[in-house]
mmCIF file with all atom_site columns, C-alpha atoms in Angstrom:
data_model
loop_
_atom_site.group_PDB
_atom_site.id
_atom_site.type_symbol
_atom_site.label_atom_id
_atom_site.label_alt_id
_atom_site.label_comp_id
_atom_site.label_asym_id
_atom_site.label_entity_id
_atom_site.label_seq_id
_atom_site.pdbx_PDB_ins_code
_atom_site.Cartn_x
_atom_site.Cartn_y
_atom_site.Cartn_z
_atom_site.occupancy
_atom_site.B_iso_or_equiv
_atom_site.pdbx_formal_charge
_atom_site.auth_seq_id
_atom_site.auth_comp_id
_atom_site.auth_asym_id
_atom_site.auth_atom_id
_atom_site.pdbx_PDB_model_num
ATOM 1   C CA . MET A 1 1   ? 13.940  20.515  10.531  1.00 50.00 ? 1284 MET A CA 1
ATOM 2   C CA . THR A 1 2   ? 17.543  19.620  11.193  1.00 52.00 ? 1285 THR A CA 1
ATOM 3   C CA . GLU A 1 3   ? 19.731  17.283  9.168   1.00 61.00 ? 1286 GLU A CA 1
ATOM 4   C CA . PRO A 1 4   ? 18.157  13.804  9.389   1.00 67.00 ? 1287 PRO A CA 1
ATOM 5   C CA . ALA A 1 5   ? 20.106  11.163  11.242  1.00 64.00 ? 1288 ALA A CA 1
ATOM 6   C CA . PRO A 1 6   ? 20.937  8.004   9.293   1.00 70.00 ? 1289 PRO A CA 1
ATOM 7   C CA . ALA A 1 7   ? 18.153  5.478   9.750   1.00 64.00 ? 1290 ALA A CA 1
ATOM 8   C CA . GLY A 1 8   ? 20.403  2.539   10.572  1.00 84.00 ? 1291 GLY A CA 1
ATOM 9   C CA . PHE A 1 9   ? 19.041  0.112   7.993   1.00 94.00 ? 1292 PHE A CA 1
ATOM 10  C CA . PRO A 1 10  ? 21.299  -2.578  6.557   1.00 95.00 ? 1293 PRO A CA 1
ATOM 11  C CA . ASP A 1 11  ? 22.957  -1.718  3.257   1.00 94.00 ? 1294 ASP A CA 1
ATOM 12  C CA . VAL A 1 12  ? 22.734  -3.842  0.141   1.00 95.00 ? 1295 VAL A CA 1
ATOM 13  C CA . HIS A 1 13  ? 26.057  -4.978  -1.263  1.00 92.00 ? 1296 HIS A CA 1
ATOM 14  C CA . GLY A 1 14  ? 27.605  -5.747  -4.617  1.00 90.00 ? 1297 GLY A CA 1
ATOM 15  C CA . ARG A 1 15  ? 25.478  -5.139  -7.674  1.00 91.00 ? 1298 ARG A CA 1
ATOM 16  C CA . ALA A 1 16  ? 22.204  -5.256  -5.742  1.00 92.00 ? 1299 ALA A CA 1
ATOM 17  C CA . LYS A 1 17  ? 20.132  -2.117  -5.550  1.00 95.00 ? 1300 LYS A CA 1
ATOM 18  C CA . GLY A 1 18  ? 18.445  -0.659  -2.507  1.00 95.00 ? 1301 GLY A CA 1
ATOM 19  C CA . TYR A 1 19  ? 16.621  2.513   -1.588  1.00 96.00 ? 1302 TYR A CA 1
ATOM 20  C CA . ALA A 1 20  ? 18.651  5.719   -1.852  1.00 96.00 ? 1303 ALA A CA 1
ATOM 21  C CA . LYS A 1 21  ? 19.674  6.633   1.689   1.00 96.00 ? 1304 LYS A CA 1
ATOM 22  C CA . ARG A 1 22  ? 19.154  10.392  1.723   1.00 95.00 ? 1305 ARG A CA 1
ATOM 23  C CA . PRO A 1 23  ? 15.490  10.326  0.561   1.00 96.00 ? 1306 PRO A CA 1
ATOM 24  C CA . VAL A 1 24  ? 14.715  7.554   3.073   1.00 96.00 ? 1307 VAL A CA 1
ATOM 25  C CA . ASP A 1 25  ? 16.392  9.447   5.918   1.00 95.00 ? 1308 ASP A CA 1
ATOM 26  C CA . GLU A 1 26  ? 14.632  12.696  4.974   1.00 95.00 ? 1309 GLU A CA 1
ATOM 27  C CA . PHE A 1 27  ? 11.215  11.032  4.735   1.00 96.00 ? 1310 PHE A CA 1
ATOM 28  C CA . LEU A 1 28  ? 11.645  9.282   8.073   1.00 96.00 ? 1311 LEU A CA 1
ATOM 29  C CA . ALA A 1 29  ? 12.663  12.568  9.704   1.00 94.00 ? 1312 ALA A CA 1
ATOM 30  C CA . ARG A 1 30  ? 9.535   14.267  8.269   1.00 95.00 ? 1313 ARG A CA 1
ATOM 31  C CA . ALA A 1 31  ? 7.368   11.368  9.445   1.00 95.00 ? 1314 ALA A CA 1
ATOM 32  C CA . ARG A 1 32  ? 8.867   11.541  12.941  1.00 94.00 ? 1315 ARG A CA 1
ATOM 33  C CA . ASP A 1 33  ? 8.277   15.314  13.068  1.00 94.00 ? 1316 ASP A CA 1
ATOM 34  C CA . ALA A 1 34  ? 4.690   14.901  11.860  1.00 94.00 ? 1317 ALA A CA 1
ATOM 35  C CA . PHE A 1 35  ? 3.924   12.181  14.366  1.00 93.00 ? 1318 PHE A CA 1
ATOM 36  C CA . GLU A 1 36  ? 5.744   13.438  17.448  1.00 91.00 ? 1319 GLU A CA 1
ATOM 37  C CA . VAL A 1 37  ? 5.794   17.229  17.267  1.00 83.00 ? 1320 VAL A CA 1
ATOM 38  C CA . GLY A 1 38  ? 3.000   18.138  14.868  1.00 78.00 ? 1321 GLY A CA 1
ATOM 39  C CA . GLY A 1 39  ? 5.255   19.039  11.949  1.00 78.00 ? 1322 GLY A CA 1
ATOM 40  C CA . GLU A 1 40  ? 4.075   19.068  8.359   1.00 87.00 ? 1323 GLU A CA 1
ATOM 41  C CA . PRO A 1 41  ? 0.835   17.003  8.238   1.00 90.00 ? 1324 PRO A CA 1
ATOM 42  C CA . MET A 1 42  ? 1.207   13.385  7.120   1.00 94.00 ? 1325 MET A CA 1
ATOM 43  C CA . SER A 1 43  ? -1.271  10.524  6.850   1.00 93.00 ? 1326 SER A CA 1
ATOM 44  C CA . ALA A 1 44  ? -1.085  6.748   6.687   1.00 92.00 ? 1327 ALA A CA 1
ATOM 45  C CA . GLY A 1 45  ? -1.823  7.099   2.976   1.00 90.00 ? 1328 GLY A CA 1
ATOM 46  C CA . ASP A 1 46  ? 1.197   9.365   2.558   1.00 94.00 ? 1329 ASP A CA 1
ATOM 47  C CA . VAL A 1 47  ? 3.396   6.727   4.150   1.00 94.00 ? 1330 VAL A CA 1
ATOM 48  C CA . ARG A 1 48  ? 1.868   3.968   2.006   1.00 90.00 ? 1331 ARG A CA 1
ATOM 49  C CA . SER A 1 49  ? 2.434   5.874   -1.239  1.00 91.00 ? 1332 SER A CA 1
ATOM 50  C CA . VAL A 1 50  ? 6.004   7.045   -0.680  1.00 95.00 ? 1333 VAL A CA 1
ATOM 51  C CA . ALA A 1 51  ? 8.550   5.837   -3.232  1.00 94.00 ? 1334 ALA A CA 1
ATOM 52  C CA . PHE A 1 52  ? 12.326  6.022   -3.205  1.00 96.00 ? 1335 PHE A CA 1
ATOM 53  C CA . PRO A 1 53  ? 14.896  5.801   -5.993  1.00 96.00 ? 1336 PRO A CA 1
ATOM 54  C CA . LEU A 1 54  ? 16.786  2.526   -6.316  1.00 95.00 ? 1337 LEU A CA 1
ATOM 55  C CA . VAL A 1 55  ? 20.589  2.779   -6.218  1.00 96.00 ? 1338 VAL A CA 1
ATOM 56  C CA . ARG A 1 56  ? 23.558  0.509   -5.661  1.00 94.00 ? 1339 ARG A CA 1
ATOM 57  C CA . GLY A 1 57  ? 24.654  0.470   -2.059  1.00 92.00 ? 1340 GLY A CA 1
ATOM 58  C CA . GLY A 1 58  ? 21.328  1.771   -0.772  1.00 95.00 ? 1341 GLY A CA 1
ATOM 59  C CA . TYR A 1 59  ? 19.287  0.608   2.191   1.00 96.00 ? 1342 TYR A CA 1
ATOM 60  C CA . SER A 1 60  ? 17.787  -2.882  2.192   1.00 95.00 ? 1343 SER A CA 1
ATOM 61  C CA . ILE A 1 61  ? 14.364  -2.655  0.560   1.00 94.00 ? 1344 ILE A CA 1
ATOM 62  C CA . ALA A 1 62  ? 12.807  -5.262  2.861   1.00 92.00 ? 1345 ALA A CA 1
ATOM 63  C CA . ALA A 1 63  ? 14.042  -3.524  6.011   1.00 94.00 ? 1346 ALA A CA 1
ATOM 64  C CA . VAL A 1 64  ? 12.795  -0.090  4.907   1.00 95.00 ? 1347 VAL A CA 1
ATOM 65  C CA . ASP A 1 65  ? 9.444   -1.485  3.755   1.00 93.00 ? 1348 ASP A CA 1
ATOM 66  C CA . ALA A 1 66  ? 8.964   -3.237  7.107   1.00 93.00 ? 1349 ALA A CA 1
ATOM 67  C CA . ALA A 1 67  ? 9.669   0.031   8.942   1.00 95.00 ? 1350 ALA A CA 1
ATOM 68  C CA . LEU A 1 68  ? 7.289   1.924   6.665   1.00 95.00 ? 1351 LEU A CA 1
ATOM 69  C CA . GLY A 1 69  ? 4.586   -0.649  7.441   1.00 93.00 ? 1352 GLY A CA 1
ATOM 70  C CA . ARG A 1 70  ? 5.009   -0.013  11.174  1.00 94.00 ? 1353 ARG A CA 1
ATOM 71  C CA . ILE A 1 71  ? 4.949   3.758   10.629  1.00 95.00 ? 1354 ILE A CA 1
ATOM 72  C CA . GLU A 1 72  ? 1.812   3.473   8.503   1.00 92.00 ? 1355 GLU A CA 1
ATOM 73  C CA . ASP A 1 73  ? 0.189   1.396   11.247  1.00 92.00 ? 1356 ASP A CA 1
ATOM 74  C CA . ALA A 1 74  ? 0.979   4.105   13.809  1.00 93.00 ? 1357 ALA A CA 1
ATOM 75  C CA . PHE A 1 75  ? -0.481  6.880   11.650  1.00 93.00 ? 1358 PHE A CA 1
ATOM 76  C CA . ALA A 1 76  ? -3.552  4.743   10.865  1.00 90.00 ? 1359 ALA A CA 1
ATOM 77  C CA . ALA A 1 77  ? -4.154  4.053   14.561  1.00 91.00 ? 1360 ALA A CA 1
ATOM 78  C CA . ARG A 1 78  ? -3.977  7.770   15.304  1.00 91.00 ? 1361 ARG A CA 1
ATOM 79  C CA . GLU A 1 79  ? -6.333  8.561   12.406  1.00 89.00 ? 1362 GLU A CA 1
ATOM 80  C CA . ARG A 1 80  ? -8.754  5.860   13.576  1.00 86.00 ? 1363 ARG A CA 1
ATOM 81  C CA . GLU A 1 81  ? -8.808  7.222   17.128  1.00 88.00 ? 1364 GLU A CA 1
ATOM 82  C CA . SER A 1 82  ? -9.333  10.772  15.891  1.00 87.00 ? 1365 SER A CA 1
ATOM 83  C CA . ALA A 1 83  ? -12.128 9.786   13.510  1.00 84.00 ? 1366 ALA A CA 1
ATOM 84  C CA . MET A 1 84  ? -13.853 7.623   16.109  1.00 85.00 ? 1367 MET A CA 1
ATOM 85  C CA . SER A 1 85  ? -13.858 10.482  18.598  1.00 87.00 ? 1368 SER A CA 1
ATOM 86  C CA . ALA A 1 86  ? -15.148 12.911  15.958  1.00 87.00 ? 1369 ALA A CA 1
ATOM 87  C CA . LEU A 1 87  ? -17.713 10.611  14.310  1.00 83.00 ? 1370 LEU A CA 1
ATOM 88  C CA . GLY A 1 88  ? -18.365 8.028   16.962  1.00 83.00 ? 1371 GLY A CA 1
ATOM 89  C CA . ALA A 1 89  ? -17.439 4.373   16.721  1.00 79.00 ? 1372 ALA A CA 1
ATOM 90  C CA . ARG A 1 90  ? -20.674 3.373   14.991  1.00 82.00 ? 1373 ARG A CA 1
ATOM 91  C CA . ALA A 1 91  ? -20.263 5.911   12.169  1.00 84.00 ? 1374 ALA A CA 1
ATOM 92  C CA . TRP A 1 92  ? -16.577 5.037   11.768  1.00 82.00 ? 1375 TRP A CA 1
ATOM 93  C CA . VAL A 1 93  ? -17.351 1.336   11.440  1.00 83.00 ? 1376 VAL A CA 1
ATOM 94  C CA . GLY A 1 94  ? -20.212 2.192   9.072   1.00 87.00 ? 1377 GLY A CA 1
ATOM 95  C CA . GLN A 1 95  ? -17.846 4.073   6.769   1.00 88.00 ? 1378 GLN A CA 1
ATOM 96  C CA . ALA A 1 96  ? -15.370 1.201   6.802   1.00 88.00 ? 1379 ALA A CA 1
ATOM 97  C CA . ARG A 1 97  ? -18.199 -1.245  6.049   1.00 91.00 ? 1380 ARG A CA 1
ATOM 98  C CA . GLU A 1 98  ? -19.393 0.870   3.089   1.00 94.00 ? 1381 GLU A CA 1
ATOM 99  C CA . THR A 1 99  ? -15.882 1.019   1.647   1.00 94.00 ? 1382 THR A CA 1
ATOM 100 C CA . ALA A 1 100 ? -15.475 -2.724  2.164   1.00 95.00 ? 1383 ALA A CA 1
ATOM 101 C CA . GLN A 1 101 ? -18.716 -3.360  0.259   1.00 95.00 ? 1384 GLN A CA 1
ATOM 102 C CA . VAL A 1 102 ? -17.566 -1.215  -2.668  1.00 96.00 ? 1385 VAL A CA 1
ATOM 103 C CA . LEU A 1 103 ? -14.287 -3.160  -2.737  1.00 96.00 ? 1386 LEU A CA 1
ATOM 104 C CA . LEU A 1 104 ? -16.100 -6.496  -2.533  1.00 96.00 ? 1387 LEU A CA 1
ATOM 105 C CA . ASP A 1 105 ? -18.348 -5.494  -5.435  1.00 96.00 ? 1388 ASP A CA 1
ATOM 106 C CA . ARG A 1 106 ? -15.285 -4.639  -7.544  1.00 96.00 ? 1389 ARG A CA 1
ATOM 107 C CA . LEU A 1 107 ? -13.331 -7.759  -6.593  1.00 97.00 ? 1390 LEU A CA 1
ATOM 108 C CA . SER A 1 108 ? -16.334 -10.024 -7.197  1.00 96.00 ? 1391 SER A CA 1
ATOM 109 C CA . ARG A 1 109 ? -16.707 -9.039  -10.839 1.00 97.00 ? 1392 ARG A CA 1
ATOM 110 C CA . PRO A 1 110 ? -16.135 -11.826 -13.357 1.00 97.00 ? 1393 PRO A CA 1
ATOM 111 C CA . ALA A 1 111 ? -12.537 -12.852 -13.986 1.00 96.00 ? 1394 ALA A CA 1
ATOM 112 C CA . LYS A 1 112 ? -10.805 -10.821 -16.689 1.00 97.00 ? 1395 LYS A CA 1
ATOM 113 C CA . GLU A 1 113 ? -13.343 -7.991  -16.194 1.00 97.00 ? 1396 GLU A CA 1
ATOM 114 C CA . ARG A 1 114 ? -12.436 -6.625  -12.776 1.00 97.00 ? 1397 ARG A CA 1
ATOM 115 C CA . PHE A 1 115 ? -10.403 -3.651  -13.968 1.00 96.00 ? 1398 PHE A CA 1
ATOM 116 C CA . ASP A 1 116 ? -9.880  -1.617  -17.126 1.00 97.00 ? 1399 ASP A CA 1
ATOM 117 C CA . ARG A 1 117 ? -7.241  -2.870  -19.530 1.00 97.00 ? 1400 ARG A CA 1
ATOM 118 C CA . VAL A 1 118 ? -4.400  -0.843  -20.993 1.00 96.00 ? 1401 VAL A CA 1
ATOM 119 C CA . GLY A 1 119 ? -4.037  -0.359  -24.751 1.00 94.00 ? 1402 GLY A CA 1
ATOM 120 C CA . VAL A 1 120 ? -2.831  -3.050  -27.147 1.00 92.00 ? 1403 VAL A CA 1
ATOM 121 C CA . LEU A 1 121 ? 0.768   -1.830  -27.172 1.00 94.00 ? 1404 LEU A CA 1
ATOM 122 C CA . ARG A 1 122 ? 0.985   -1.057  -23.457 1.00 96.00 ? 1405 ARG A CA 1
ATOM 123 C CA . TYR A 1 123 ? 1.834   -3.187  -20.457 1.00 97.00 ? 1406 TYR A CA 1
ATOM 124 C CA . GLY A 1 124 ? -0.330  -3.590  -17.388 1.00 97.00 ? 1407 GLY A CA 1
ATOM 125 C CA . TYR A 1 125 ? -0.571  -5.996  -14.482 1.00 97.00 ? 1408 TYR A CA 1
ATOM 126 C CA . ARG A 1 126 ? -0.900  -9.643  -15.489 1.00 98.00 ? 1409 ARG A CA 1
ATOM 127 C CA . VAL A 1 127 ? -4.634  -10.357 -15.500 1.00 98.00 ? 1410 VAL A CA 1
ATOM 128 C CA . ALA A 1 128 ? -4.483  -13.943 -14.228 1.00 98.00 ? 1411 ALA A CA 1
ATOM 129 C CA . GLU A 1 129 ? -2.314  -12.939 -11.257 1.00 98.00 ? 1412 GLU A CA 1
ATOM 130 C CA . VAL A 1 130 ? -4.532  -10.006 -10.316 1.00 98.00 ? 1413 VAL A CA 1
ATOM 131 C CA . ASP A 1 131 ? -7.643  -12.165 -10.604 1.00 98.00 ? 1414 ASP A CA 1
ATOM 132 C CA . LEU A 1 132 ? -6.105  -14.808 -8.327  1.00 97.00 ? 1415 LEU A CA 1
ATOM 133 C CA . VAL A 1 133 ? -5.323  -12.192 -5.683  1.00 97.00 ? 1416 VAL A CA 1
ATOM 134 C CA . ALA A 1 134 ? -8.736  -10.564 -6.182  1.00 97.00 ? 1417 ALA A CA 1
ATOM 135 C CA . ASP A 1 135 ? -10.422 -13.898 -5.414  1.00 97.00 ? 1418 ASP A CA 1
ATOM 136 C CA . LYS A 1 136 ? -8.505  -14.158 -2.139  1.00 97.00 ? 1419 LYS A CA 1
ATOM 137 C CA . LEU A 1 137 ? -9.269  -10.556 -1.202  1.00 97.00 ? 1420 LEU A CA 1
ATOM 138 C CA . ALA A 1 138 ? -12.966 -11.023 -1.995  1.00 97.00 ? 1421 ALA A CA 1
ATOM 139 C CA . ALA A 1 139 ? -13.001 -14.104 0.251   1.00 96.00 ? 1422 ALA A CA 1
ATOM 140 C CA . TYR A 1 140 ? -11.418 -12.024 3.022   1.00 96.00 ? 1423 TYR A CA 1
ATOM 141 C CA . LEU A 1 141 ? -14.095 -9.349  2.691   1.00 95.00 ? 1424 LEU A CA 1
ATOM 142 C CA . ALA A 1 142 ? -16.997 -11.777 2.336   1.00 95.00 ? 1425 ALA A CA 1
ATOM 143 C CA . THR A 1 143 ? -16.095 -14.462 4.851   1.00 94.00 ? 1426 THR A CA 1
ATOM 144 C CA . GLY A 1 144 ? -13.197 -13.139 6.910   1.00 91.00 ? 1427 GLY A CA 1
ATOM 145 C CA . GLU A 1 145 ? -10.704 -15.560 5.357   1.00 92.00 ? 1428 GLU A CA 1
ATOM 146 C CA . GLU A 1 146 ? -7.319  -14.850 6.926   1.00 94.00 ? 1429 GLU A CA 1
ATOM 147 C CA . ILE A 1 147 ? -5.187  -12.234 5.140   1.00 95.00 ? 1430 ILE A CA 1
ATOM 148 C CA . THR A 1 148 ? -2.790  -9.815  6.783   1.00 95.00 ? 1431 THR A CA 1
ATOM 149 C CA . VAL A 1 149 ? -2.172  -6.173  5.985   1.00 94.00 ? 1432 VAL A CA 1
ATOM 150 C CA . ASP A 1 150 ? 1.448   -7.010  5.212   1.00 93.00 ? 1433 ASP A CA 1
ATOM 151 C CA . GLN A 1 151 ? 0.357   -9.584  2.630   1.00 95.00 ? 1434 GLN A CA 1
ATOM 152 C CA . VAL A 1 152 ? -1.754  -6.959  0.866   1.00 96.00 ? 1435 VAL A CA 1
ATOM 153 C CA . ARG A 1 153 ? 1.019   -4.376  1.096   1.00 92.00 ? 1436 ARG A CA 1
ATOM 154 C CA . SER A 1 154 ? 3.578   -6.714  -0.419  1.00 92.00 ? 1437 SER A CA 1
ATOM 155 C CA . VAL A 1 155 ? 1.557   -8.123  -3.315  1.00 95.00 ? 1438 VAL A CA 1
ATOM 156 C CA . ALA A 1 156 ? 3.339   -7.706  -6.651  1.00 94.00 ? 1439 ALA A CA 1
ATOM 157 C CA . PHE A 1 157 ? 2.322   -8.550  -10.177 1.00 97.00 ? 1440 PHE A CA 1
ATOM 158 C CA . ARG A 1 158 ? 4.238   -9.243  -13.337 1.00 97.00 ? 1441 ARG A CA 1
ATOM 159 C CA . MET A 1 159 ? 3.453   -7.233  -16.440 1.00 97.00 ? 1442 MET A CA 1
ATOM 160 C CA . GLU A 1 160 ? 1.821   -8.253  -19.712 1.00 97.00 ? 1443 GLU A CA 1
ATOM 161 C CA . ARG A 1 161 ? 0.469   -6.530  -22.796 1.00 96.00 ? 1444 ARG A CA 1
ATOM 162 C CA . ARG A 1 162 ? -3.192  -5.588  -22.466 1.00 96.00 ? 1445 ARG A CA 1
ATOM 163 C CA . GLY A 1 163 ? -2.981  -6.189  -18.728 1.00 97.00 ? 1446 GLY A CA 1
ATOM 164 C CA . TYR A 1 164 ? -5.041  -4.500  -16.069 1.00 97.00 ? 1447 TYR A CA 1
ATOM 165 C CA . ARG A 1 165 ? -4.495  -0.779  -15.542 1.00 97.00 ? 1448 ARG A CA 1
ATOM 166 C CA . GLU A 1 166 ? -1.995  -0.446  -12.696 1.00 96.00 ? 1449 GLU A CA 1
ATOM 167 C CA . SER A 1 167 ? -3.530  2.668   -11.145 1.00 95.00 ? 1450 SER A CA 1
ATOM 168 C CA . GLN A 1 168 ? -6.920  0.988   -10.665 1.00 95.00 ? 1451 GLN A CA 1
ATOM 169 C CA . VAL A 1 169 ? -5.490  -2.163  -9.116  1.00 96.00 ? 1452 VAL A CA 1
ATOM 170 C CA . ASP A 1 170 ? -3.211  -0.140  -6.838  1.00 94.00 ? 1453 ASP A CA 1
ATOM 171 C CA . ALA A 1 171 ? -6.107  2.078   -5.733  1.00 93.00 ? 1454 ALA A CA 1
ATOM 172 C CA . VAL A 1 172 ? -8.161  -0.972  -4.722  1.00 96.00 ? 1455 VAL A CA 1
ATOM 173 C CA . LEU A 1 173 ? -5.229  -2.454  -2.813  1.00 96.00 ? 1456 LEU A CA 1
ATOM 174 C CA . ASP A 1 174 ? -4.641  0.869   -1.028  1.00 92.00 ? 1457 ASP A CA 1
ATOM 175 C CA . ALA A 1 175 ? -8.326  1.158   -0.123  1.00 93.00 ? 1458 ALA A CA 1
ATOM 176 C CA . LEU A 1 176 ? -8.319  -2.402  1.217   1.00 96.00 ? 1459 LEU A CA 1
ATOM 177 C CA . VAL A 1 177 ? -5.304  -1.619  3.408   1.00 93.00 ? 1460 VAL A CA 1
ATOM 178 C CA . GLU A 1 178 ? -7.197  1.413   4.755   1.00 90.00 ? 1461 GLU A CA 1
ATOM 179 C CA . VAL A 1 179 ? -10.222 -0.748  5.569   1.00 92.00 ? 1462 VAL A CA 1
ATOM 180 C CA . MET A 1 180 ? -8.064  -3.380  7.239   1.00 92.00 ? 1463 MET A CA 1
ATOM 181 C CA . LEU A 1 181 ? -6.297  -0.746  9.342   1.00 88.00 ? 1464 LEU A CA 1
ATOM 182 C CA . ALA A 1 182 ? -9.615  0.909   10.197  1.00 84.00 ? 1465 ALA A CA 1
ATOM 183 C CA . VAL A 1 183 ? -11.013 -2.201  11.826  1.00 79.00 ? 1466 VAL A CA 1
ATOM 184 C CA . ARG A 1 184 ? -7.897  -3.431  13.620  1.00 73.00 ? 1467 ARG A CA 1
#
């Protein structure tokens, strides 16, 4: 792989922080290689889970996140096509439906009991905020209430002591994005 070209995202200015440019440029070059020329394997999940350091004078977070969303969509579409040709459309939809049911079961648990809590002296996601979002996501899964992939991708929670365990909440959100992309 050659030296990555600058991505051309707007910079943040002043005291604001953005994503460090070099890691963003390198990741985008790897993603391009993986998608276009069969470079190092990469999945939609890899794109969704990438994280970059925050620095002054970096790239605009919103612009990079929007680009990553489009890249994830492209990888997910390719994965969906490949899986549908390997499994058949009926089996692919069946797998997505099973995952959606598992998510619905989790999100439909009683408020304040949907996820494990962190210890007394630790911080986790604010329970009331997660429960509010969980209600909306459960409605999406149960009734098809309108929610976009970008809304799920961009959800953020404040922290509180004895909050929900971040890793569990994040795993459910990631799985929901996968289901949403699978049935697009």
